XYZ file of N, CA and C in Angstrom:
483
model
N -143.494 -197.213 13.429
C -143.713 -196.058 14.269
C -143.053 -194.833 13.642
N -143.793 -193.750 13.580
C -143.285 -192.525 12.966
C -142.299 -191.791 13.862
N -142.572 -191.774 15.162
C -141.794 -190.932 16.068
C -140.649 -191.665 16.751
N -140.690 -192.988 16.769
C -139.657 -193.754 17.460
C -139.928 -193.869 18.954
N -141.068 -193.332 19.402
C -141.427 -193.387 20.822
C -142.882 -193.811 20.967
N -143.166 -194.462 22.103
C -144.545 -194.806 22.411
C -145.178 -193.563 23.040
N -146.270 -193.057 22.470
C -146.883 -191.860 23.040
C -147.597 -192.167 24.363
N -147.382 -191.311 25.324
C -148.112 -191.446 26.586
C -148.138 -190.094 27.273
N -149.190 -189.871 28.031
C -149.320 -188.612 28.748
C -149.438 -187.429 27.803
N -148.829 -186.324 28.204
C -148.851 -185.116 27.371
C -147.436 -184.805 26.901
N -147.336 -184.017 25.850
C -146.028 -183.590 25.357
C -145.265 -184.653 24.581
N -145.937 -185.707 24.171
C -145.277 -186.748 23.381
C -145.007 -186.229 21.956
N -144.074 -186.881 21.272
C -143.777 -186.500 19.885
C -144.994 -186.771 19.016
N -145.301 -185.830 18.145
C -146.448 -186.021 17.258
C -145.975 -186.427 15.859
N -146.829 -187.099 15.159
C -146.515 -187.604 13.819
C -146.186 -186.448 12.871
N -146.929 -185.355 12.965
C -146.735 -184.215 12.058
C -145.307 -183.681 12.091
N -144.645 -183.751 13.243
C -143.256 -183.271 13.354
C -142.273 -184.199 12.646
N -142.634 -185.467 12.560
C -141.743 -186.466 11.980
C -142.056 -186.752 10.515
N -143.343 -186.737 10.173
C -143.787 -187.070 8.812
C -145.042 -186.248 8.513
N -144.859 -185.035 8.028
C -145.981 -184.103 7.855
C -147.072 -184.641 6.928
N -146.740 -185.538 6.021
C -147.751 -186.111 5.133
C -148.786 -186.940 5.894
N -148.446 -187.339 7.098
C -149.342 -188.194 7.884
C -149.863 -187.503 9.139
N -149.895 -186.187 9.124
C -150.348 -185.445 10.301
C -151.788 -185.758 10.685
N -152.571 -186.259 9.740
C -153.956 -186.622 10.035
C -154.041 -187.732 11.082
N -152.927 -188.431 11.338
C -152.921 -189.503 12.332
C -152.880 -188.965 13.767
N -152.398 -187.749 13.961
C -152.229 -187.213 15.314
C -153.529 -187.176 16.110
N -154.621 -186.763 15.473
C -155.888 -186.706 16.208
C -156.365 -188.108 16.590
N -156.068 -189.099 15.758
C -156.440 -190.476 16.091
C -155.606 -190.993 17.261
N -154.308 -190.709 17.230
C -153.431 -191.141 18.326
C -153.913 -190.537 19.640
N -154.268 -189.259 19.595
C -154.732 -188.566 20.806
C -155.948 -189.281 21.404
N -156.881 -189.699 20.564
C -158.074 -190.401 21.048
C -157.693 -191.807 21.536
N -156.811 -192.483 20.842
C -156.467 -193.866 21.164
C -155.696 -194.010 22.472
N -155.021 -192.957 22.936
C -154.242 -193.074 24.177
C -154.918 -192.399 25.376
N -156.161 -192.039 25.220
C -156.884 -191.412 26.349
C -156.907 -192.363 27.540
N -156.870 -191.765 28.724
C -156.797 -192.557 29.948
C -158.036 -193.422 30.154
N -159.186 -192.872 29.921
C -160.430 -193.602 30.155
C -160.768 -194.476 28.944
N -160.910 -195.794 29.127
C -161.201 -196.701 28.014
C -162.465 -196.331 27.237
N -163.484 -195.792 27.903
C -164.713 -195.437 27.191
C -164.530 -194.226 26.274
N -163.434 -193.482 26.440
C -163.140 -192.337 25.566
C -162.300 -192.739 24.349
N -161.793 -193.978 24.364
C -160.944 -194.456 23.265
C -161.786 -195.089 22.163
N -161.192 -195.251 20.988
C -161.834 -196.001 19.898
C -161.912 -197.448 20.382
N -163.091 -198.074 20.271
C -163.304 -199.353 20.942
C -163.079 -200.611 20.108
N -162.671 -200.473 18.841
C -162.398 -201.688 18.071
C -161.384 -201.403 16.968
N -160.673 -202.451 16.599
C -159.694 -202.334 15.515
C -160.392 -202.022 14.200
N -161.630 -202.531 14.049
C -162.425 -202.240 12.853
C -162.651 -200.736 12.696
N -162.989 -200.065 13.785
C -163.211 -198.615 13.749
C -161.906 -197.870 13.469
N -160.808 -198.370 14.013
C -159.503 -197.766 13.757
C -159.194 -197.862 12.254
N -159.386 -199.054 11.690
C -159.144 -199.249 10.253
C -160.009 -198.316 9.404
N -161.299 -198.238 9.737
C -162.211 -197.381 8.970
C -161.797 -195.913 9.047
N -161.381 -195.473 10.241
C -160.936 -194.087 10.370
C -159.640 -193.838 9.591
N -158.721 -194.800 9.647
C -157.473 -194.656 8.895
C -157.749 -194.527 7.393
N -158.605 -195.391 6.895
C -158.951 -195.355 5.475
C -159.637 -194.039 5.130
N -160.618 -193.647 5.931
C -161.366 -192.418 5.675
C -160.495 -191.176 5.739
N -159.662 -191.090 6.760
C -158.802 -189.907 6.913
C -157.733 -189.850 5.828
N -157.200 -190.990 5.449
C -156.207 -191.004 4.369
C -156.847 -190.579 3.050
N -158.051 -191.098 2.767
C -158.741 -190.711 1.534
C -159.028 -189.215 1.513
N -159.455 -188.662 2.641
C -159.728 -187.222 2.721
C -158.439 -186.429 2.487
N -157.342 -186.871 3.103
C -156.048 -186.215 2.945
C -155.617 -186.220 1.481
N -155.765 -187.352 0.814
C -155.390 -187.476 -0.598
C -156.275 -186.591 -1.462
N -157.582 -186.542 -1.173
C -158.523 -185.740 -1.945
C -158.180 -184.259 -1.892
N -157.636 -183.811 -0.771
C -157.334 -182.390 -0.594
C -155.981 -182.003 -1.170
N -155.405 -182.833 -1.990
C -154.102 -182.543 -2.576
C -154.167 -182.631 -4.093
N -153.180 -182.076 -4.724
C -152.990 -182.190 -6.162
C -151.498 -182.079 -6.424
N -151.066 -182.439 -7.580
C -149.658 -182.310 -7.921
C -149.438 -180.922 -8.516
N -148.532 -180.199 -7.936
C -148.225 -178.851 -8.404
C -147.448 -178.923 -9.702
N -147.945 -178.237 -10.740
C -147.241 -178.189 -12.013
C -146.011 -177.306 -11.906
N -146.054 -176.361 -10.964
C -144.929 -175.456 -10.800
C -143.794 -176.100 -10.019
N -144.156 -176.789 -8.935
C -143.158 -177.290 -8.005
C -142.899 -178.778 -8.148
N -143.734 -179.478 -8.932
C -143.666 -180.923 -9.068
C -143.746 -181.592 -7.699
N -144.613 -181.035 -6.832
C -144.849 -181.590 -5.512
C -146.343 -181.593 -5.247
N -146.747 -182.253 -4.187
C -148.155 -182.279 -3.803
C -148.454 -181.021 -3.001
N -149.557 -180.341 -3.359
C -149.971 -179.123 -2.663
C -151.463 -179.208 -2.378
N -151.961 -178.416 -1.406
C -153.408 -178.412 -1.144
C -154.181 -177.967 -2.380
N -155.390 -178.503 -2.573
C -156.196 -178.143 -3.740
C -156.613 -176.691 -3.714
N -156.577 -176.061 -2.546
C -156.978 -174.657 -2.435
C -155.870 -173.700 -2.858
N -154.656 -174.204 -3.046
C -153.532 -173.346 -3.412
C -153.537 -173.071 -4.915
N -153.376 -171.783 -5.271
C -153.291 -171.417 -6.684
C -151.967 -171.945 -7.214
N -152.041 -172.681 -8.318
C -150.867 -173.408 -8.782
C -150.490 -173.093 -10.224
N -151.294 -172.326 -10.921
C -151.029 -172.048 -12.323
C -150.254 -170.744 -12.449
N -149.074 -170.775 -13.065
C -148.288 -169.547 -13.189
C -149.027 -168.462 -13.963
N -149.969 -168.837 -14.817
C -150.706 -167.837 -15.595
C -151.789 -167.157 -14.760
N -152.150 -167.747 -13.634
C -153.062 -167.071 -12.715
C -152.256 -166.111 -11.847
N -151.113 -166.571 -11.373
C -150.256 -165.727 -10.540
C -149.687 -164.555 -11.332
N -149.402 -164.776 -12.616
C -148.817 -163.742 -13.467
C -149.496 -163.810 -14.838
N -150.699 -163.219 -14.973
C -151.465 -163.335 -16.218
C -150.701 -162.792 -17.427
N -150.927 -163.381 -18.602
C -150.271 -162.909 -19.812
C -150.660 -161.458 -20.118
N -149.688 -160.694 -20.523
C -149.927 -159.309 -20.941
C -149.491 -159.166 -22.393
N -150.248 -158.387 -23.127
C -149.911 -158.099 -24.515
C -148.739 -157.121 -24.514
N -147.624 -157.514 -25.146
C -146.441 -156.644 -25.144
C -146.106 -156.106 -26.525
N -146.685 -156.722 -27.569
C -146.371 -156.261 -28.916
C -147.402 -156.836 -29.885
N -147.451 -156.274 -31.075
C -148.271 -156.840 -32.132
C -147.640 -156.479 -33.463
N -148.037 -157.236 -34.492
C -147.520 -156.975 -35.833
C -148.614 -157.347 -36.830
N -148.696 -156.582 -37.896
C -149.622 -156.903 -38.981
C -148.812 -156.941 -40.259
N -148.903 -158.074 -40.949
C -148.140 -158.232 -42.179
C -148.952 -159.061 -43.168
N -149.274 -158.485 -44.320
C -149.991 -159.169 -45.401
C -151.237 -159.919 -44.935
N -152.061 -159.237 -44.167
C -153.338 -159.827 -43.778
C -153.304 -160.698 -42.537
N -152.179 -160.775 -41.854
C -152.050 -161.586 -40.638
C -151.699 -160.664 -39.468
N -152.554 -160.674 -38.445
C -152.299 -159.925 -37.222
C -151.733 -160.897 -36.193
N -150.576 -160.543 -35.652
C -149.927 -161.369 -34.632
C -149.838 -160.570 -33.338
N -150.409 -161.139 -32.283
C -150.311 -160.549 -30.948
C -149.219 -161.295 -30.199
N -148.386 -160.564 -29.457
C -147.283 -161.178 -28.718
C -147.484 -160.928 -27.219
N -147.513 -162.015 -26.434
C -147.625 -161.923 -24.983
C -146.238 -161.960 -24.352
N -146.124 -161.495 -23.123
C -144.822 -161.466 -22.445
C -144.349 -162.856 -22.058
N -145.230 -163.851 -22.112
C -144.857 -165.224 -21.762
C -145.736 -166.200 -22.532
N -145.287 -167.422 -22.706
C -146.121 -168.428 -23.368
C -147.346 -168.753 -22.516
N -148.413 -169.171 -23.179
C -149.625 -169.590 -22.483
C -149.793 -171.098 -22.653
N -150.523 -171.718 -21.725
C -150.715 -173.165 -21.808
C -152.088 -173.506 -22.382
N -152.327 -174.779 -22.619
C -153.591 -175.233 -23.222
C -154.796 -174.890 -22.354
N -154.627 -174.952 -21.047
C -155.733 -174.639 -20.137
C -156.120 -173.163 -20.294
N -155.142 -172.284 -20.380
C -155.399 -170.855 -20.546
C -156.098 -170.603 -21.885
N -155.623 -171.243 -22.952
C -156.221 -171.074 -24.278
C -157.673 -171.537 -24.251
N -157.931 -172.709 -23.645
C -159.296 -173.210 -23.556
C -160.177 -172.219 -22.802
N -159.697 -171.707 -21.678
C -160.479 -170.760 -20.873
C -160.767 -169.487 -21.666
N -159.791 -168.992 -22.396
C -159.979 -167.784 -23.209
C -161.050 -168.021 -24.275
N -160.970 -169.149 -24.941
C -161.903 -169.435 -26.037
C -163.292 -169.835 -25.555
N -163.427 -170.150 -24.282
C -164.713 -170.589 -23.735
C -165.176 -169.721 -22.569
N -164.750 -168.482 -22.544
C -165.056 -167.640 -21.390
C -166.483 -167.144 -21.347
N -167.228 -167.328 -22.399
C -168.636 -166.928 -22.365
C -168.855 -165.510 -22.817
N -168.979 -164.599 -21.880
C -169.348 -163.222 -22.184
C -168.138 -162.386 -22.600
N -168.138 -161.908 -23.816
C -167.098 -161.018 -24.313
C -167.648 -160.311 -25.539
N -166.933 -159.271 -25.960
C -167.348 -158.611 -27.200
C -166.331 -158.955 -28.279
N -166.814 -159.176 -29.489
C -165.905 -159.476 -30.586
C -166.252 -158.586 -31.769
N -165.367 -158.577 -32.708
C -165.508 -157.732 -33.879
C -165.576 -158.617 -35.115
N -166.674 -158.560 -35.819
C -166.897 -159.332 -37.053
C -166.180 -160.686 -37.086
N -166.516 -161.538 -36.119
C -165.939 -162.874 -36.102
C -164.491 -162.932 -35.658
N -164.013 -161.900 -35.006
C -162.611 -161.872 -34.561
C -162.509 -162.008 -33.050
N -163.401 -162.825 -32.468
C -163.371 -163.068 -31.027
C -162.276 -164.052 -30.658
N -162.121 -164.351 -29.379
C -161.046 -165.241 -28.909
C -161.020 -166.597 -29.603
N -162.212 -167.130 -29.934
C -162.265 -168.465 -30.554
C -161.645 -168.494 -31.945
N -161.487 -167.333 -32.585
C -160.954 -167.274 -33.953
C -159.425 -167.205 -33.998
N -158.792 -166.937 -32.863
C -157.332 -166.824 -32.834
C -156.671 -168.196 -32.803
N -155.540 -168.313 -33.472
C -154.685 -169.494 -33.374
C -153.597 -169.119 -32.378
N -153.580 -169.792 -31.226
C -152.669 -169.406 -30.150
C -151.652 -170.511 -29.916
N -150.382 -170.133 -29.970
C -149.273 -171.070 -29.718
C -148.157 -170.319 -29.019
N -147.667 -170.912 -27.946
C -146.567 -170.281 -27.211
C -146.989 -168.923 -26.687
N -146.230 -167.889 -27.072
C -146.568 -166.540 -26.613
C -147.189 -165.692 -27.719
N -147.726 -166.346 -28.771
C -148.302 -165.603 -29.900
C -149.728 -166.047 -30.201
N -150.540 -165.068 -30.573
C -151.907 -165.319 -31.032
C -152.016 -164.714 -32.431
N -152.482 -165.500 -33.394
C -152.505 -165.078 -34.794
C -153.935 -165.160 -35.332
N -154.294 -164.179 -36.171
C -155.616 -164.161 -36.789
C -155.527 -163.427 -38.125
N -156.337 -163.879 -39.092
C -156.453 -163.145 -40.352
C -157.178 -161.839 -40.072
N -156.676 -160.737 -40.609
C -157.326 -159.434 -40.393
C -156.933 -158.483 -41.510
N -157.931 -157.758 -41.973
C -157.636 -156.734 -42.975
C -157.028 -155.528 -42.279
N -156.448 -154.656 -43.078
C -155.834 -153.443 -42.522
C -156.859 -152.628 -41.731
N -158.087 -152.558 -42.231
C -159.149 -151.805 -41.548
C -159.556 -152.455 -40.227
N -159.457 -153.769 -40.117
C -159.866 -154.472 -38.907
C -158.841 -154.365 -37.777
N -157.574 -154.199 -38.122
C -156.508 -154.194 -37.116
C -156.754 -153.137 -36.045
N -157.040 -151.901 -36.459
C -157.283 -150.816 -35.503
C -158.445 -151.165 -34.572
N -159.518 -151.702 -35.124
C -160.690 -152.047 -34.318
C -160.383 -153.195 -33.348
N -159.663 -154.193 -33.820
C -159.305 -155.331 -32.955
C -158.429 -154.852 -31.807
N -157.413 -154.060 -32.105
C -156.500 -153.585 -31.068
C -157.225 -152.676 -30.079
N -158.114 -151.841 -30.568
C -158.895 -150.975 -29.670
C -159.764 -151.817 -28.756
N -160.410 -152.842 -29.293
C -161.246 -153.734 -28.491
C -160.407 -154.426 -27.423
N -159.211 -154.881 -27.788
C -158.327 -155.549 -26.826
C -157.901 -154.602 -25.714
N -157.480 -153.414 -26.081
C -156.976 -152.462 -25.078
C -158.115 -151.975 -24.176
N -159.233 -151.602 -24.753
C -160.365 -151.122 -23.952
C -160.894 -152.259 -23.088
N -160.986 -153.464 -23.638
C -161.475 -154.617 -22.869
C -160.563 -154.936 -21.693
N -159.248 -154.834 -21.868
C -158.334 -155.154 -20.764
C -158.362 -154.084 -19.693
N -158.673 -152.854 -20.042
C -158.750 -151.774 -19.031
C -160.002 -151.896 -18.187
N -161.054 -152.491 -18.724
C -162.327 -152.574 -17.977
C -162.327 -153.717 -16.976
N -161.279 -154.526 -16.925
C -161.224 -155.675 -15.996
C -160.488 -155.340 -14.746
């Protein structure tokens, strides 16, 4: 028993107050203790099926939060890069290598999304798929003449979003 009490009448302790992970049981308890027998669930088989179904639905609507290391609803935004998108804070060009520096490291999911975003403009093969991205840096081969064009494309592209 979750509550330590047998539920009866109104105002009884509910499961959600004692064990929030099992709050889906409260609606079943409410039906099972109805005064009129014809309003109650009429077999243990139906009770079992509802328990299984409601538990599966509850589990389906959750995921493990990478930020909190806890279970959260699937509708909750959980990626720190969505809550605080990477911003370009610096760049450097040295001997044919252009390095872009973000204010924070990016993860593999972000890199995949960037490289597979579909519609974007690129400059002579210098689109997102051509960058080598690790941590908070993105690196690409670029001539001195290409650097200005790449940086302009990045800045203008980020302003249009």
